[in-house]
Amino acid sequence: TINNAIGGNTNNLGSVQVCGVSTQQYINFIFNGSSYSFNAPADSLRGFSNVFGSYTNPSNYTSVSGRTNNPYQYINFNFQKTTIGNNALLNLGLLVQGQTDSLQLSQPNSIVTVTEFGVAPSGFIKGSFNTTLTNSIGIVYPIQCTFRVRNN
């Protein structure tokens, strides 16, 4: 039972569970030894699964993204498939404070381990990956990420 007075303004109820299912959303990652955390509702988080594809995107892929505005930082990545299990990481974009160079996936066979994959629009996508990114002059940066976002 939650006892909380609801008013006309924004009402922060924290993480709520309904029928045993948490509504918590986050993207947490460690990039080059520094920790970053994006959490809903303060930050913008999104998950999207595409089973049909288009001329620019393959079918059966999932996209996850998060951003914060103070300071502006983001992470977005796509992985193959729309199911629980080990899935191929297709690409990863990242902008964090102090970063001045573009980054590419270093390991072309990186894996995203998906442990929860709920149906849109009420389900959640949860998983993790551990890989490296390389900048334009060949410096390699480690990144570890855990995430849970609503499948929109």
PDB file of C-alpha atoms in Angstrom:
ATOM      1  CA  THR A   1       0.000   0.000   0.000  1.00  0.00           C
ATOM      2  CA  ILE A   2       1.292   3.441  -0.926  1.00  0.00           C
ATOM      3  CA  ASN A   3       0.004   6.414   0.998  1.00  0.00           C
ATOM      4  CA  ASN A   4       0.937   9.573  -0.854  1.00  0.00           C
ATOM      5  CA  ALA A   5      -1.070  12.776  -1.273  1.00  0.00           C
ATOM      6  CA  ILE A   6      -1.517  13.559  -4.969  1.00  0.00           C
ATOM      7  CA  GLY A   7      -1.628  17.234  -5.923  1.00  0.00           C
ATOM      8  CA  GLY A   8      -1.898  19.280  -9.116  1.00  0.00           C
ATOM      9  CA  ASN A   9       1.875  19.513  -9.579  1.00  0.00           C
ATOM     10  CA  THR A  10       4.400  16.807 -10.356  1.00  0.00           C
ATOM     11  CA  ASN A  11       4.143  13.947  -7.874  1.00  0.00           C
ATOM     12  CA  ASN A  12       7.304  11.902  -7.391  1.00  0.00           C
ATOM     13  CA  LEU A  13       6.379   8.429  -6.162  1.00  0.00           C
ATOM     14  CA  GLY A  14       9.829   6.919  -6.692  1.00  0.00           C
ATOM     15  CA  SER A  15      10.000   3.376  -8.025  1.00  0.00           C
ATOM     16  CA  VAL A  16       6.559   1.766  -7.975  1.00  0.00           C
ATOM     17  CA  GLN A  17       5.750  -1.933  -8.297  1.00  0.00           C
ATOM     18  CA  VAL A  18       2.396  -3.075  -9.634  1.00  0.00           C
ATOM     19  CA  CYS A  19       1.594  -6.773  -9.451  1.00  0.00           C
ATOM     20  CA  GLY A  20       5.256  -7.440  -8.628  1.00  0.00           C
ATOM     21  CA  VAL A  21       6.607  -5.602 -11.706  1.00  0.00           C
ATOM     22  CA  SER A  22       8.904  -2.616 -11.088  1.00  0.00           C
ATOM     23  CA  THR A  23       8.552   0.559 -13.159  1.00  0.00           C
ATOM     24  CA  GLN A  24      12.199   1.496 -12.558  1.00  0.00           C
ATOM     25  CA  GLN A  25      14.122   2.676 -15.654  1.00  0.00           C
ATOM     26  CA  TYR A  26      17.850   3.369 -15.880  1.00  0.00           C
ATOM     27  CA  ILE A  27      20.992   3.228 -17.989  1.00  0.00           C
ATOM     28  CA  ASN A  28      24.137   2.926 -15.862  1.00  0.00           C
ATOM     29  CA  PHE A  29      27.561   2.698 -17.425  1.00  0.00           C
ATOM     30  CA  ILE A  30      31.242   2.988 -16.643  1.00  0.00           C
ATOM     31  CA  PHE A  31      33.205   4.576 -19.462  1.00  0.00           C
ATOM     32  CA  ASN A  32      36.979   4.785 -19.164  1.00  0.00           C
ATOM     33  CA  GLY A  33      36.764   4.452 -15.366  1.00  0.00           C
ATOM     34  CA  SER A  34      34.075   7.143 -14.816  1.00  0.00           C
ATOM     35  CA  SER A  35      30.522   6.226 -13.762  1.00  0.00           C
ATOM     36  CA  TYR A  36      27.418   7.662 -15.420  1.00  0.00           C
ATOM     37  CA  SER A  37      23.795   7.115 -14.515  1.00  0.00           C
ATOM     38  CA  PHE A  38      20.651   8.102 -16.398  1.00  0.00           C
ATOM     39  CA  ASN A  39      17.406   7.570 -14.473  1.00  0.00           C
ATOM     40  CA  ALA A  40      13.766   8.184 -15.406  1.00  0.00           C
ATOM     41  CA  PRO A  41      11.917  10.431 -14.999  1.00  0.00           C
ATOM     42  CA  ALA A  42      14.687  13.050 -14.542  1.00  0.00           C
ATOM     43  CA  ASP A  43      16.525  11.870 -17.682  1.00  0.00           C
ATOM     44  CA  SER A  44      15.108  10.873 -21.048  1.00  0.00           C
ATOM     45  CA  LEU A  45      15.206   7.076 -21.579  1.00  0.00           C
ATOM     46  CA  ARG A  46      13.777   5.078 -24.465  1.00  0.00           C
ATOM     47  CA  GLY A  47      13.658   1.548 -25.774  1.00  0.00           C
ATOM     48  CA  PHE A  48      12.265   0.520 -29.134  1.00  0.00           C
ATOM     49  CA  SER A  49      12.040  -2.826 -30.884  1.00  0.00           C
ATOM     50  CA  ASN A  50      11.640  -3.132 -34.653  1.00  0.00           C
ATOM     51  CA  VAL A  51      10.535  -6.451 -36.075  1.00  0.00           C
ATOM     52  CA  PHE A  52       9.852  -5.210 -39.620  1.00  0.00           C
ATOM     53  CA  GLY A  53      12.910  -3.156 -40.612  1.00  0.00           C
ATOM     54  CA  SER A  54      13.280  -0.532 -43.300  1.00  0.00           C
ATOM     55  CA  TYR A  55      15.693   0.298 -46.093  1.00  0.00           C
ATOM     56  CA  THR A  56      18.116   1.879 -43.589  1.00  0.00           C
ATOM     57  CA  ASN A  57      17.686  -0.477 -40.619  1.00  0.00           C
ATOM     58  CA  PRO A  58      17.657  -4.268 -40.478  1.00  0.00           C
ATOM     59  CA  SER A  59      14.643  -6.111 -39.167  1.00  0.00           C
ATOM     60  CA  ASN A  60      14.619  -7.665 -35.706  1.00  0.00           C
ATOM     61  CA  TYR A  61      16.706  -5.091 -33.889  1.00  0.00           C
ATOM     62  CA  THR A  62      16.278  -3.163 -30.653  1.00  0.00           C
ATOM     63  CA  SER A  63      17.371   0.408 -29.953  1.00  0.00           C
ATOM     64  CA  VAL A  64      18.035   1.820 -26.464  1.00  0.00           C
ATOM     65  CA  SER A  65      18.884   5.449 -25.712  1.00  0.00           C
ATOM     66  CA  GLY A  66      19.304   7.796 -22.790  1.00  0.00           C
ATOM     67  CA  ARG A  67      20.198  11.444 -22.385  1.00  0.00           C
ATOM     68  CA  THR A  68      20.546  14.095 -19.743  1.00  0.00           C
ATOM     69  CA  ASN A  69      20.672  17.848 -20.279  1.00  0.00           C
ATOM     70  CA  ASN A  70      22.792  19.138 -17.391  1.00  0.00           C
ATOM     71  CA  PRO A  71      25.396  18.707 -18.762  1.00  0.00           C
ATOM     72  CA  TYR A  72      24.215  17.368 -22.122  1.00  0.00           C
ATOM     73  CA  GLN A  73      25.321  13.727 -22.368  1.00  0.00           C
ATOM     74  CA  TYR A  74      23.890  10.702 -24.149  1.00  0.00           C
ATOM     75  CA  ILE A  75      24.279   7.033 -24.905  1.00  0.00           C
ATOM     76  CA  ASN A  76      22.475   5.082 -27.594  1.00  0.00           C
ATOM     77  CA  PHE A  77      22.976   1.573 -28.900  1.00  0.00           C
ATOM     78  CA  ASN A  78      21.300  -1.003 -31.114  1.00  0.00           C
ATOM     79  CA  PHE A  79      21.449  -4.739 -30.885  1.00  0.00           C
ATOM     80  CA  GLN A  80      20.230  -7.510 -33.098  1.00  0.00           C
ATOM     81  CA  LYS A  81      17.055  -9.389 -32.199  1.00  0.00           C
ATOM     82  CA  THR A  82      14.069  -8.659 -30.043  1.00  0.00           C
ATOM     83  CA  THR A  83      14.297 -11.515 -27.542  1.00  0.00           C
ATOM     84  CA  ILE A  84      15.859 -12.603 -24.260  1.00  0.00           C
ATOM     85  CA  GLY A  85      19.364 -14.056 -24.648  1.00  0.00           C
ATOM     86  CA  ASN A  86      22.741 -13.058 -26.062  1.00  0.00           C
ATOM     87  CA  ASN A  87      22.398 -10.634 -28.967  1.00  0.00           C
ATOM     88  CA  ALA A  88      24.943  -9.002 -31.282  1.00  0.00           C
ATOM     89  CA  LEU A  89      25.715  -5.352 -30.446  1.00  0.00           C
ATOM     90  CA  LEU A  90      25.321  -3.535 -33.782  1.00  0.00           C
ATOM     91  CA  ASN A  91      26.462  -0.035 -32.854  1.00  0.00           C
ATOM     92  CA  LEU A  92      27.034   2.239 -29.887  1.00  0.00           C
ATOM     93  CA  GLY A  93      27.019   6.041 -29.735  1.00  0.00           C
ATOM     94  CA  LEU A  94      28.232   7.984 -26.734  1.00  0.00           C
ATOM     95  CA  LEU A  95      28.832  11.596 -25.697  1.00  0.00           C
ATOM     96  CA  VAL A  96      30.038  12.326 -22.170  1.00  0.00           C
ATOM     97  CA  GLN A  97      31.486  15.415 -20.512  1.00  0.00           C
ATOM     98  CA  GLY A  98      35.079  16.023 -21.619  1.00  0.00           C
ATOM     99  CA  GLN A  99      34.852  13.777 -24.695  1.00  0.00           C
ATOM    100  CA  THR A 100      36.022  15.538 -27.852  1.00  0.00           C
ATOM    101  CA  ASP A 101      36.474  12.697 -30.335  1.00  0.00           C
ATOM    102  CA  SER A 102      34.165  10.315 -32.169  1.00  0.00           C
ATOM    103  CA  LEU A 103      34.227   6.683 -31.033  1.00  0.00           C
ATOM    104  CA  GLN A 104      33.729   3.355 -32.819  1.00  0.00           C
ATOM    105  CA  LEU A 105      33.090  -0.139 -31.477  1.00  0.00           C
ATOM    106  CA  SER A 106      36.477  -1.867 -31.079  1.00  0.00           C
ATOM    107  CA  GLN A 107      35.099  -5.376 -30.854  1.00  0.00           C
ATOM    108  CA  PRO A 108      32.850  -6.175 -33.828  1.00  0.00           C
ATOM    109  CA  ASN A 109      31.483  -9.292 -32.095  1.00  0.00           C
ATOM    110  CA  SER A 110      30.337  -7.591 -28.886  1.00  0.00           C
ATOM    111  CA  ILE A 111      27.327  -9.136 -27.153  1.00  0.00           C
ATOM    112  CA  VAL A 112      24.371  -7.624 -25.303  1.00  0.00           C
ATOM    113  CA  THR A 113      22.908 -10.014 -22.738  1.00  0.00           C
ATOM    114  CA  VAL A 114      19.144  -9.372 -22.533  1.00  0.00           C
ATOM    115  CA  THR A 115      17.436 -10.701 -19.386  1.00  0.00           C
ATOM    116  CA  GLU A 116      13.988  -9.084 -19.762  1.00  0.00           C
ATOM    117  CA  PHE A 117      12.090  -8.270 -22.945  1.00  0.00           C
ATOM    118  CA  GLY A 118       8.521  -7.133 -22.432  1.00  0.00           C
ATOM    119  CA  VAL A 119       6.018  -6.327 -25.160  1.00  0.00           C
ATOM    120  CA  ALA A 120       5.504  -2.641 -26.064  1.00  0.00           C
ATOM    121  CA  PRO A 121       4.140  -0.338 -24.757  1.00  0.00           C
ATOM    122  CA  SER A 122       4.004  -1.627 -21.176  1.00  0.00           C
ATOM    123  CA  GLY A 123       6.959  -4.029 -21.074  1.00  0.00           C
ATOM    124  CA  PHE A 124      10.603  -3.358 -20.264  1.00  0.00           C
ATOM    125  CA  ILE A 125      13.933  -4.211 -21.896  1.00  0.00           C
ATOM    126  CA  LYS A 126      16.721  -5.084 -19.447  1.00  0.00           C
ATOM    127  CA  GLY A 127      20.281  -6.204 -20.077  1.00  0.00           C
ATOM    128  CA  SER A 128      23.995  -5.510 -20.011  1.00  0.00           C
ATOM    129  CA  PHE A 129      27.151  -5.437 -22.098  1.00  0.00           C
ATOM    130  CA  ASN A 130      30.895  -5.059 -21.631  1.00  0.00           C
ATOM    131  CA  THR A 131      32.981  -3.923 -24.623  1.00  0.00           C
ATOM    132  CA  THR A 132      35.473  -1.311 -25.816  1.00  0.00           C
ATOM    133  CA  LEU A 133      35.343   1.785 -27.995  1.00  0.00           C
ATOM    134  CA  THR A 134      38.208   3.216 -30.072  1.00  0.00           C
ATOM    135  CA  ASN A 135      38.737   6.862 -30.992  1.00  0.00           C
ATOM    136  CA  SER A 136      40.068   8.161 -34.325  1.00  0.00           C
ATOM    137  CA  ILE A 137      43.738   7.827 -33.287  1.00  0.00           C
ATOM    138  CA  GLY A 138      43.391   4.287 -31.953  1.00  0.00           C
ATOM    139  CA  ILE A 139      43.032   4.838 -28.187  1.00  0.00           C
ATOM    140  CA  VAL A 140      40.832   2.090 -26.714  1.00  0.00           C
ATOM    141  CA  TYR A 141      38.301   2.882 -23.950  1.00  0.00           C
ATOM    142  CA  PRO A 142      36.455   0.223 -21.917  1.00  0.00           C
ATOM    143  CA  ILE A 143      32.705   0.520 -21.338  1.00  0.00           C
ATOM    144  CA  GLN A 144      30.404  -1.560 -19.131  1.00  0.00           C
ATOM    145  CA  CYS A 145      26.664  -0.922 -19.201  1.00  0.00           C
ATOM    146  CA  THR A 146      23.491  -2.139 -17.476  1.00  0.00           C
ATOM    147  CA  PHE A 147      20.066  -0.886 -18.544  1.00  0.00           C
ATOM    148  CA  ARG A 148      16.335  -1.213 -18.052  1.00  0.00           C
ATOM    149  CA  VAL A 149      14.018   0.918 -20.195  1.00  0.00           C
ATOM    150  CA  ARG A 150      10.381   0.807 -21.254  1.00  0.00           C
ATOM    151  CA  ASN A 151       9.813  -0.831 -24.636  1.00  0.00           C
ATOM    152  CA  ASN A 152       7.975   1.874 -26.570  1.00  0.00           C
TER     153      ASN A 152
END
